[in-house]
Amino acid sequence: MHIRTTQVPVSTSKSITGSTKRHVVSRLETANSYANHLIGLLEEKERSGASAESILEARAYQQSLKGAIKFEKRNWEQCLHSYSETRLLYMGLAQSVGAKQDDLFKDLLSNTIDPSIRYAAYQLKLPRTLSIETIVARYVPRANNRYVAETLASRPSLLQETDSETNKNTKGLQDNVPKTIHWRSRTVDLEDATTAQALVSMSTAKQKLVSFVRANKDADRRAKAAAYDDVLLPSQDAVDATKTAIDELTAEGVAQADPRMQSLQITRTAVNYNLVEWRIGRNRVLCGDQDGATFEDESRTPKKARADGKPHVSQEESDGRRLVRLKERVVLYDSTLQSLESVKSFPGVAADQGFMVELDSKKAYFSSLRCLAIARSHTLLGNRRNALALLARALDLSSRSQSDSLKAQSTDEGVTKLEVTASQARSLHDLLERSVLQYQALIDLDDFILARAKENPGYSSPLIERLDEYPSKPVDLTTLVTYPPKVQPVPVKPIFLDVAWNYIDYPGRPRKGAATAHDVKSKDAAPPAEQKKEPKKGWFGFGR
């Protein structure tokens, strides 16, 4: 293997030839003869004291060398026989040894044995939908092979699991696993088993999503969006598996014009577009009803009950919270537009003019929704003119989105994906037309009020003197108070009149200290009496 890697780099698709190849085969045959001799020595247990696991490990190593020889000689069927036995023996040893050697055997299988089996199966024109377990079960030499018999005797479940998995895969290939994939007007065969299995998982997850949406129509949009994750994972697995299959063919030197490569390229476009559809569908669910065309307040009610047992009063959503929601929608629209732009780079998309027109219509539809969300944020900030400009731009984009390529009804089985119907585009266009007319009227009204305010400046008195009047015109904020202040009469508090009561001569009130003749006589006739002290009256001791 060292000679192969030094003579031919891994990145190239060329194989070794000439004397180098003969030298590699000679070295492998020598190693194979040494391995056979080692097995003969180990089988003499009385002298060697070797265990059964050691003999099986030596046999597995010898069969791997034999498989490498057949690989170099292009004898693919014998190569599969040897590598299948090697894989079966190593799988049995992995179950009977410790975790450390278990990892060693698994690394050996994944790095050397499995790729060789896959390549030999490819050379034999076996379907790529066949898994490695199926190939091993078909090509493992069971007749007159005591090593395989001993492995199955100690681990009878090993081949049963392989057989059951083979039957399961065969049944799945016939019933569930798709053999073809459809993209636009083309139908091609699925060339990779991993991609087919990922598509089956995605189909199963899609059915669960459809059932969830139908059973929970009133569910929160975040809960619905979370259900999309179970579909996105197998969709991404299908994309990765297709890319890996293309890379493998490219490393093997298969030309781009090869039918298998062409089929994989179409499959790659189909699975990538399918992934984009699910991502955009999730974004549309998060945007809300009608893809975010409507914007309703989300009133909040505290979850904790009140101490007095009365129900909470719902609180109106603040402008700050509304701006945050609009910002989140703009981020979702940007992600959607970026995904649509990435579709144009898929193989074969640029040459499909009809599909490009459909993509441009969908891109204009989501761009108009993005402008609508930004216009609403400007409205909350009081910038009506900026909002009108954005609405006019959104109206122009919505006019472009109304293309004949849009379908009249959705075919997504009740699950939101990328598909935009003609009714949705028309509904958005009507909403934007009404919004543009509304904002034009509001701006005209604002201009009229400002013009009248300039003609009639308003009241000359400051606002502080007219707090009891509702202003019918715009308030002049430059005349709130009079500055600098002027000397003006102000109302006096009654306490000052109470203080001066005893010191002011009022009409009809006798002056204090003046007495009449009748009062003098009555004082002389009456016996002297002790003068009583009058209690203090009034505020601060001043009486009347």
Coordinates of C-alpha atoms in Angstrom, one line a residue:
M1 CA 0.0 0.0 0.0
H2 CA 2.9 2.3 0.7
I3 CA 4.2 1.8 -2.9
R4 CA 0.8 2.6 -4.3
T5 CA 0.4 5.8 -2.3
T6 CA 3.9 7.0 -3.2
Q7 CA 3.6 6.3 -6.9
V8 CA 0.1 7.5 -7.4
P9 CA -1.4 10.4 -5.4
V10 CA -4.8 9.9 -3.9
S11 CA -6.2 13.0 -5.6
T12 CA -5.6 11.6 -9.1
S13 CA -7.8 9.1 -11.0
K14 CA -5.0 7.3 -12.7
S15 CA -3.9 3.8 -11.7
I16 CA -0.4 2.4 -11.5
T17 CA 0.9 0.5 -14.5
G18 CA 3.9 -1.3 -15.8
S19 CA 6.8 -2.4 -13.6
T20 CA 5.4 -0.6 -10.5
K21 CA 2.2 -2.5 -10.7
R22 CA 4.0 -5.8 -11.1
H23 CA 6.2 -4.9 -8.1
V24 CA 3.1 -4.2 -6.0
V25 CA 1.4 -7.5 -7.0
S26 CA 4.7 -9.4 -6.2
R27 CA 4.9 -7.8 -2.8
L28 CA 1.3 -8.6 -2.0
E29 CA 1.7 -12.2 -3.1
T30 CA 4.8 -12.6 -0.9
A31 CA 2.9 -11.2 2.0
N32 CA 0.0 -13.5 1.2
S33 CA 2.3 -16.6 1.3
Y34 CA 3.7 -15.5 4.6
A35 CA 0.2 -15.1 6.0
N36 CA -0.8 -18.6 4.8
H37 CA 2.3 -20.0 6.5
L38 CA 1.4 -18.1 9.7
I39 CA -2.0 -19.6 9.7
G40 CA -0.5 -23.1 9.4
L41 CA 1.8 -22.4 12.4
L42 CA -1.0 -21.0 14.5
E43 CA -3.3 -24.0 13.7
E44 CA -0.8 -26.3 15.5
K45 CA -2.3 -25.3 18.9
E46 CA -0.2 -27.7 20.9
R47 CA 3.0 -26.0 19.8
S48 CA 1.8 -22.5 19.2
G49 CA -0.9 -22.2 22.0
A50 CA -2.8 -19.8 19.8
S51 CA -6.5 -19.1 20.6
A52 CA -9.3 -19.3 18.1
E53 CA -9.6 -15.5 17.9
S54 CA -5.9 -15.3 16.9
I55 CA -6.4 -17.8 14.1
L56 CA -9.5 -16.0 12.8
E57 CA -7.6 -12.7 12.9
A58 CA -4.7 -14.2 10.9
R59 CA -7.3 -15.6 8.4
A60 CA -9.0 -12.2 8.1
Y61 CA -5.6 -10.6 7.4
Q62 CA -4.7 -13.2 4.8
Q63 CA -8.0 -12.8 3.0
S64 CA -7.5 -9.0 3.0
L65 CA -4.2 -9.5 1.2
K66 CA -5.8 -11.9 -1.2
G67 CA -8.5 -9.4 -1.9
A68 CA -5.9 -6.7 -2.6
I69 CA -4.2 -9.0 -5.1
K70 CA -7.4 -9.6 -6.9
F71 CA -8.1 -5.9 -6.8
E72 CA -4.9 -5.1 -8.5
K73 CA -5.5 -7.8 -11.1
R74 CA -9.0 -6.5 -11.8
N75 CA -10.6 -9.8 -10.8
W76 CA -13.6 -8.1 -9.2
E77 CA -15.7 -11.1 -8.3
Q78 CA -12.9 -12.9 -6.5
C79 CA -12.0 -9.6 -4.9
L80 CA -15.6 -9.4 -3.5
H81 CA -15.4 -13.0 -2.2
S82 CA -12.2 -12.3 -0.3
Y83 CA -13.2 -8.9 1.1
S84 CA -16.6 -10.2 2.1
E85 CA -15.0 -13.0 4.1
T86 CA -12.6 -10.5 5.6
R87 CA -15.4 -8.2 6.7
L88 CA -17.5 -11.0 8.2
L89 CA -14.5 -12.3 10.2
Y90 CA -13.6 -8.8 11.5
M91 CA -17.2 -8.1 12.5
G92 CA -17.2 -11.3 14.5
L93 CA -13.9 -10.4 16.2
A94 CA -15.1 -6.9 17.0
Q95 CA -18.0 -8.4 19.0
S96 CA -15.7 -10.7 21.0
V97 CA -12.8 -8.4 21.9
G98 CA -12.5 -5.3 24.1
A99 CA -13.5 -1.8 23.2
K100 CA -10.0 -0.7 22.2
Q101 CA -9.6 -3.5 19.6
D102 CA -13.2 -3.0 18.6
D103 CA -12.4 0.6 17.4
L104 CA -9.3 -0.7 15.6
F105 CA -11.3 -3.2 13.6
K106 CA -14.0 -0.7 12.8
D107 CA -11.4 1.8 11.5
L108 CA -9.9 -0.9 9.4
L109 CA -13.3 -1.7 7.9
S110 CA -14.3 1.9 7.2
N111 CA -10.9 3.0 5.8
T112 CA -9.9 -0.1 3.7
I113 CA -12.4 -2.9 3.4
D114 CA -15.6 -1.1 2.8
P115 CA -14.3 1.3 0.1
S116 CA -12.7 -1.7 -1.7
I117 CA -16.0 -3.6 -1.6
R118 CA -17.9 -0.6 -2.9
Y119 CA -15.5 -0.1 -5.8
A120 CA -15.5 -3.8 -6.8
A121 CA -19.3 -3.8 -6.8
Y122 CA -19.2 -0.7 -9.0
Q123 CA -16.9 -2.5 -11.4
L124 CA -19.3 -5.4 -11.5
K125 CA -22.2 -3.0 -12.4
L126 CA -24.1 -3.8 -9.3
P127 CA -26.8 -1.3 -8.4
R128 CA -25.5 1.5 -6.1
T129 CA -28.7 1.1 -4.1
L130 CA -27.3 -2.1 -2.6
S131 CA -25.8 -1.6 0.8
I132 CA -22.4 -3.2 1.8
E133 CA -24.2 -5.6 4.2
T134 CA -26.2 -6.9 1.2
I135 CA -23.1 -7.3 -0.9
V136 CA -21.3 -9.2 1.9
A137 CA -24.2 -11.5 2.4
R138 CA -24.4 -12.3 -1.3
Y139 CA -20.6 -12.9 -1.9
V140 CA -19.3 -14.3 1.4
P141 CA -17.9 -17.9 0.7
R142 CA -19.9 -20.2 2.9
A143 CA -19.3 -23.6 1.2
N144 CA -16.2 -25.6 2.5
N145 CA -15.1 -22.6 4.6
R146 CA -14.5 -23.7 8.2
Y147 CA -13.4 -20.2 9.3
V148 CA -16.8 -18.7 8.3
A149 CA -18.5 -21.7 9.9
E150 CA -16.6 -21.2 13.2
T151 CA -17.4 -17.5 13.2
L152 CA -21.1 -18.3 12.7
A153 CA -21.0 -21.0 15.3
S154 CA -19.6 -18.6 17.9
R155 CA -21.7 -15.7 16.7
P156 CA -24.8 -17.1 15.1
S157 CA -26.6 -13.8 15.2
L158 CA -24.0 -12.1 13.0
L159 CA -25.2 -13.6 9.7
Q160 CA -28.8 -13.6 10.8
E161 CA -28.6 -9.9 11.4
T162 CA -27.0 -9.6 8.0
D163 CA -29.6 -11.7 6.3
S164 CA -32.5 -9.9 8.0
E165 CA -31.0 -6.6 7.1
T166 CA -30.6 -7.9 3.5
N167 CA -34.2 -9.0 3.4
K168 CA -35.3 -5.7 4.8
N169 CA -33.2 -3.8 2.3
T170 CA -34.5 -6.0 -0.5
K171 CA -38.1 -5.5 0.6
G172 CA -37.5 -1.8 1.0
L173 CA -36.0 -1.5 -2.4
Q174 CA -39.2 -3.2 -3.9
D175 CA -41.8 -1.3 -1.8
N176 CA -40.5 1.9 -0.2
V177 CA -37.1 3.0 -1.5
P178 CA -37.6 5.0 -4.7
K179 CA -35.7 3.9 -7.7
T180 CA -36.1 7.1 -9.7
I181 CA -36.3 10.8 -8.9
H182 CA -38.3 13.4 -10.9
W183 CA -37.0 16.9 -11.6
R184 CA -39.0 19.2 -13.8
S185 CA -39.5 17.3 -17.0
R186 CA -36.8 14.7 -16.4
T187 CA -36.9 11.4 -14.5
V188 CA -33.6 9.7 -13.7
D189 CA -32.5 6.6 -11.8
L190 CA -31.2 6.9 -8.3
E191 CA -27.5 5.9 -8.4
D192 CA -26.8 6.0 -4.7
A193 CA -28.2 3.9 -1.9
T194 CA -27.6 6.4 0.8
T195 CA -29.5 9.1 -1.1
A196 CA -32.4 6.7 -1.6
Q197 CA -32.6 5.9 2.1
A198 CA -32.4 9.6 3.0
L199 CA -35.3 10.2 0.7
V200 CA -37.3 7.5 2.3
S201 CA -36.7 9.1 5.8
M202 CA -37.6 12.5 4.4
S203 CA -40.9 11.1 3.0
T204 CA -41.7 9.5 6.4
A205 CA -41.0 12.8 8.2
K206 CA -43.1 14.7 5.7
Q207 CA -46.1 12.5 6.4
K208 CA -45.7 13.1 10.1
L209 CA -45.5 16.9 9.5
V210 CA -48.7 16.8 7.4
S211 CA -50.5 14.9 10.2
F212 CA -49.2 17.3 12.8
V213 CA -50.3 20.4 10.9
R214 CA -53.8 19.0 10.2
A215 CA -54.3 18.0 13.8
N216 CA -52.9 21.3 15.2
K217 CA -54.3 24.0 13.0
D218 CA -54.5 26.5 15.9
A219 CA -51.0 25.7 17.1
D220 CA -48.4 28.5 17.7
R221 CA -46.3 29.3 14.6
R222 CA -43.1 28.5 16.6
A223 CA -44.4 25.0 17.3
K224 CA -45.3 24.5 13.7
A225 CA -41.8 25.7 12.6
A226 CA -40.1 23.4 15.1
A227 CA -41.9 20.4 13.4
Y228 CA -40.1 21.3 10.2
D229 CA -36.8 20.3 11.7
D230 CA -37.6 16.6 11.4
V231 CA -37.9 17.0 7.6
L232 CA -34.9 19.3 7.2
L233 CA -32.5 16.7 8.7
P234 CA -33.1 13.9 6.2
S235 CA -33.2 16.4 3.4
Q236 CA -29.7 17.6 4.3
D237 CA -28.6 13.9 4.5
A238 CA -29.8 13.4 1.0
V239 CA -27.9 16.4 -0.2
D240 CA -24.7 15.3 1.5
A241 CA -25.0 11.7 0.2
T242 CA -25.5 12.9 -3.4
K243 CA -22.4 15.1 -3.1
T244 CA -20.4 12.2 -1.7
A245 CA -21.5 10.0 -4.6
I246 CA -20.5 12.6 -7.1
D247 CA -17.1 13.1 -5.5
E248 CA -16.5 9.3 -5.5
L249 CA -17.2 9.1 -9.3
T250 CA -15.0 12.1 -9.9
A251 CA -12.2 10.5 -8.0
E252 CA -12.7 7.3 -10.0
G253 CA -12.1 9.3 -13.2
V254 CA -15.7 9.2 -14.5
A255 CA -16.3 11.9 -17.1
Q256 CA -19.1 14.5 -16.7
A257 CA -20.8 13.2 -19.9
D258 CA -21.2 9.7 -18.4
P259 CA -24.9 8.8 -17.8
R260 CA -24.3 8.0 -14.2
M261 CA -22.7 11.3 -13.6
Q262 CA -25.5 13.1 -15.4
S263 CA -28.1 11.3 -13.3
L264 CA -26.3 12.2 -10.1
Q265 CA -26.1 15.9 -11.2
I266 CA -29.9 16.0 -11.8
T267 CA -30.4 14.2 -8.5
R268 CA -28.2 16.8 -6.8
T269 CA -30.3 19.6 -8.2
A270 CA -33.5 17.9 -7.2
V271 CA -32.5 17.2 -3.6
N272 CA -30.9 20.6 -3.1
Y273 CA -34.0 22.4 -4.4
N274 CA -36.1 20.2 -2.1
L275 CA -34.0 21.3 0.9
V276 CA -34.4 25.0 -0.1
E277 CA -38.2 24.5 -0.3
W278 CA -38.4 23.2 3.2
R279 CA -36.2 25.9 4.6
I280 CA -38.3 28.7 2.9
G281 CA -41.5 26.9 4.1
R282 CA -40.2 27.1 7.7
N283 CA -39.4 30.8 7.3
R284 CA -42.9 31.5 5.9
V285 CA -44.5 29.8 8.9
L286 CA -42.4 31.9 11.3
C287 CA -43.5 35.1 9.5
G288 CA -47.2 34.4 10.4
D289 CA -50.4 34.5 8.4
Q290 CA -50.3 35.3 4.7
D291 CA -46.5 35.2 4.8
G292 CA -46.3 38.2 7.1
A293 CA -48.6 40.5 5.0
T294 CA -50.8 41.1 8.0
F295 CA -49.3 42.6 11.2
E296 CA -51.5 42.2 14.3
D297 CA -50.7 43.3 17.8
E298 CA -49.7 40.5 20.2
S299 CA -51.1 41.5 23.5
R300 CA -49.5 40.0 26.5
T301 CA -51.2 38.7 29.7
P302 CA -49.1 37.7 32.7
K303 CA -49.1 33.9 33.3
K304 CA -49.0 34.2 37.1
A305 CA -52.5 34.6 38.7
R306 CA -53.3 37.8 40.7
A307 CA -53.4 37.6 44.5
D308 CA -57.0 38.8 44.5
G309 CA -58.1 36.2 42.0
K310 CA -59.2 38.7 39.4
P311 CA -58.2 38.1 35.8
H312 CA -55.3 40.1 34.4
V313 CA -55.9 42.9 31.9
S314 CA -54.1 42.3 28.6
Q315 CA -51.3 44.8 28.0
E316 CA -51.1 46.5 24.7
E317 CA -47.9 45.7 22.7
S318 CA -45.3 48.5 22.9
D319 CA -43.8 50.1 19.8
G320 CA -40.4 48.7 20.8
R321 CA -41.7 45.2 20.8
R322 CA -43.3 45.7 17.4
L323 CA -40.1 47.0 15.9
V324 CA -38.3 43.8 17.2
R325 CA -40.9 41.6 15.5
L326 CA -40.6 43.5 12.3
K327 CA -36.8 43.2 12.4
E328 CA -37.1 39.4 12.9
R329 CA -39.3 39.2 9.8
V330 CA -36.9 41.2 7.7
V331 CA -34.1 38.7 8.7
L332 CA -36.4 35.8 7.6
Y333 CA -37.1 37.5 4.3
D334 CA -33.4 38.0 3.7
S335 CA -32.7 34.3 4.4
T336 CA -35.5 33.4 2.0
L337 CA -34.1 35.6 -0.8
Q338 CA -30.6 34.3 -0.2
S339 CA -31.9 30.7 -0.6
L340 CA -33.7 31.6 -3.8
E341 CA -30.5 33.2 -5.2
S342 CA -28.6 30.0 -4.4
V343 CA -31.0 27.9 -6.5
K344 CA -29.6 29.6 -9.7
S345 CA -26.2 28.0 -9.1
F346 CA -27.6 24.5 -9.2
P347 CA -26.7 22.3 -12.2
G348 CA -29.0 22.9 -15.1
V349 CA -31.1 25.7 -13.6
A350 CA -29.6 28.5 -15.6
A351 CA -30.5 26.8 -18.9
D352 CA -34.2 26.4 -17.9
Q353 CA -35.7 29.7 -18.9
G354 CA -39.2 28.9 -17.7
F355 CA -37.9 27.9 -14.3
M356 CA -35.8 31.1 -14.1
V357 CA -39.0 33.2 -14.7
E358 CA -40.7 31.3 -11.9
L359 CA -37.8 32.0 -9.6
D360 CA -37.8 35.7 -10.4
S361 CA -41.5 35.9 -9.7
K362 CA -41.1 34.2 -6.3
K363 CA -38.1 36.5 -5.5
A364 CA -40.2 39.6 -6.3
Y365 CA -43.0 38.3 -4.1
F366 CA -40.7 37.9 -1.0
S367 CA -38.9 41.2 -1.8
S368 CA -42.2 43.1 -1.7
L369 CA -43.0 41.5 1.7
R370 CA -39.6 42.6 2.9
C371 CA -40.3 46.2 1.8
L372 CA -43.7 46.1 3.5
A373 CA -42.1 45.1 6.8
I374 CA -39.6 47.9 6.6
A375 CA -42.3 50.4 5.7
R376 CA -44.3 49.4 8.8
S377 CA -41.2 50.0 11.0
H378 CA -40.8 53.5 9.5
T379 CA -44.5 54.1 10.3
L380 CA -43.9 53.3 14.0
L381 CA -41.0 55.7 14.0
G382 CA -43.2 58.5 12.5
N383 CA -41.5 58.6 9.1
R384 CA -44.6 58.4 6.8
R385 CA -42.8 59.6 3.7
N386 CA -40.2 56.9 3.9
A387 CA -42.9 54.4 4.5
L388 CA -44.8 55.6 1.4
A389 CA -41.6 55.3 -0.7
L390 CA -41.1 51.7 0.5
L391 CA -44.7 50.8 -0.1
A392 CA -44.5 52.1 -3.7
R393 CA -41.4 49.9 -4.2
A394 CA -43.3 46.9 -2.7
L395 CA -46.2 47.6 -5.1
D396 CA -43.9 47.6 -8.1
L397 CA -42.3 44.3 -7.0
S398 CA -45.7 42.7 -6.4
S399 CA -46.7 43.6 -9.9
R400 CA -43.7 41.7 -11.2
S401 CA -44.6 38.7 -9.0
Q402 CA -47.9 38.1 -10.8
S403 CA -46.6 35.8 -13.5
D404 CA -48.3 33.2 -15.5
S405 CA -45.9 30.6 -14.1
L406 CA -47.6 30.8 -10.7
K407 CA -50.1 28.0 -10.0
A408 CA -53.7 28.7 -9.3
Q409 CA -53.8 26.3 -6.3
S410 CA -51.2 24.9 -3.9
T411 CA -50.2 21.3 -4.2
D412 CA -48.2 21.0 -0.9
E413 CA -50.8 18.9 0.9
G414 CA -51.5 21.6 3.5
V415 CA -47.8 22.1 4.3
T416 CA -46.2 25.4 3.5
K417 CA -43.2 25.2 1.2
L418 CA -41.8 27.5 -1.5
E419 CA -44.8 27.4 -3.8
V420 CA -46.6 30.7 -4.2
T421 CA -50.0 30.7 -5.7
A422 CA -51.6 33.3 -8.0
S423 CA -54.2 34.1 -5.3
Q424 CA -51.5 34.9 -2.7
A425 CA -49.7 37.2 -5.1
R426 CA -52.9 39.0 -6.0
S427 CA -53.9 39.4 -2.4
L428 CA -50.6 41.0 -1.5
H429 CA -50.9 43.3 -4.6
D430 CA -54.4 44.5 -3.4
L431 CA -53.1 45.1 0.1
L432 CA -50.2 47.2 -1.1
E433 CA -52.5 49.2 -3.4
R434 CA -54.7 50.1 -0.5
S435 CA -51.8 50.9 1.7
V436 CA -50.2 53.2 -0.9
L437 CA -53.5 55.2 -1.3
Q438 CA -53.9 55.4 2.5
Y439 CA -50.4 56.8 3.0
Q440 CA -50.7 59.2 0.2
A441 CA -53.9 60.6 1.8
L442 CA -52.2 60.9 5.2
I443 CA -49.2 62.7 3.8
D444 CA -51.5 65.1 1.9
L445 CA -53.4 65.8 5.2
D446 CA -50.1 66.4 7.0
D447 CA -49.0 68.9 4.3
F448 CA -52.4 70.7 4.5
I449 CA -52.2 71.1 8.3
L450 CA -48.6 72.4 8.1
A451 CA -49.6 74.9 5.4
R452 CA -52.6 76.2 7.4
A453 CA -50.4 76.5 10.5
K454 CA -48.0 78.7 8.6
E455 CA -50.8 81.0 7.4
N456 CA -52.4 81.2 10.9
P457 CA -49.6 81.1 13.5
G458 CA -52.2 80.4 16.2
Y459 CA -52.8 82.0 19.6
S460 CA -50.5 84.9 20.7
S461 CA -50.8 83.9 24.4
P462 CA -48.5 81.2 25.7
L463 CA -49.7 77.6 26.1
I464 CA -49.6 77.7 29.9
E465 CA -52.5 80.2 29.9
R466 CA -54.6 77.9 27.7
L467 CA -54.4 74.6 29.4
D468 CA -58.2 74.4 29.7
E469 CA -58.6 74.6 25.9
Y470 CA -58.2 71.8 23.4
P471 CA -56.0 73.0 20.5
S472 CA -57.7 72.7 17.2
K473 CA -54.5 73.6 15.4
P474 CA -51.0 72.4 15.8
V475 CA -49.4 73.6 19.0
D476 CA -46.7 76.1 18.7
L477 CA -44.0 74.7 21.0
T478 CA -42.0 78.0 20.9
T479 CA -44.6 79.8 23.1
L480 CA -45.0 77.6 26.0
V481 CA -44.5 80.3 28.7
T482 CA -43.7 84.1 28.7
Y483 CA -40.0 84.7 29.1
P484 CA -38.7 86.9 30.5
P485 CA -41.6 87.0 33.0
K486 CA -43.6 90.3 33.4
V487 CA -45.2 91.8 36.5
Q488 CA -48.8 90.7 36.6
P489 CA -51.6 90.6 39.2
V490 CA -52.0 87.2 40.8
P491 CA -54.8 85.9 43.1
V492 CA -54.1 86.2 46.8
K493 CA -54.6 83.4 49.3
P494 CA -57.5 83.9 51.8
I495 CA -55.2 83.6 54.8
F496 CA -53.9 87.1 54.2
L497 CA -57.4 88.6 54.6
D498 CA -57.9 86.6 57.8
V499 CA -54.7 88.0 59.3
A500 CA -55.7 91.6 58.5
W501 CA -59.4 91.3 59.7
N502 CA -58.8 92.9 63.1
Y503 CA -56.8 95.8 61.6
I504 CA -59.2 96.9 58.8
D505 CA -62.2 99.2 59.2
Y506 CA -65.1 97.8 57.3
P507 CA -68.3 99.7 56.7
G508 CA -71.0 99.0 59.3
R509 CA -68.5 97.5 61.7
P510 CA -67.7 99.7 64.8
R511 CA -64.1 100.5 65.5
K512 CA -62.5 98.6 68.2
G513 CA -62.3 100.6 71.5
A514 CA -65.3 103.0 70.8
A515 CA -68.2 102.5 73.3
T516 CA -71.7 103.9 73.3
A517 CA -73.5 105.6 76.3
H518 CA -75.8 102.6 76.8
D519 CA -72.8 100.4 77.1
V520 CA -71.2 102.8 79.8
K521 CA -74.4 102.8 81.9
S522 CA -74.7 99.1 81.8
K523 CA -71.2 98.7 82.9
D524 CA -71.8 101.1 85.9
A525 CA -74.9 99.2 87.1
A526 CA -73.6 95.8 86.8
P527 CA -71.4 94.5 89.5
P528 CA -67.9 94.0 88.6
A529 CA -67.3 90.5 87.4
E530 CA -64.2 88.6 86.5
Q531 CA -63.3 89.0 82.9
K532 CA -63.2 85.7 81.1
K533 CA -60.4 85.1 78.7
E534 CA -61.7 84.4 75.2
P535 CA -60.2 81.4 73.5
K536 CA -58.1 82.0 70.5
K537 CA -59.9 81.6 67.3
G538 CA -58.9 81.4 63.7
W539 CA -55.6 80.4 62.2
F540 CA -52.4 81.1 64.0
G541 CA -54.4 82.4 67.1
F542 CA -56.1 85.3 65.3
G543 CA -59.8 85.5 66.0
R544 CA -62.6 87.5 64.5

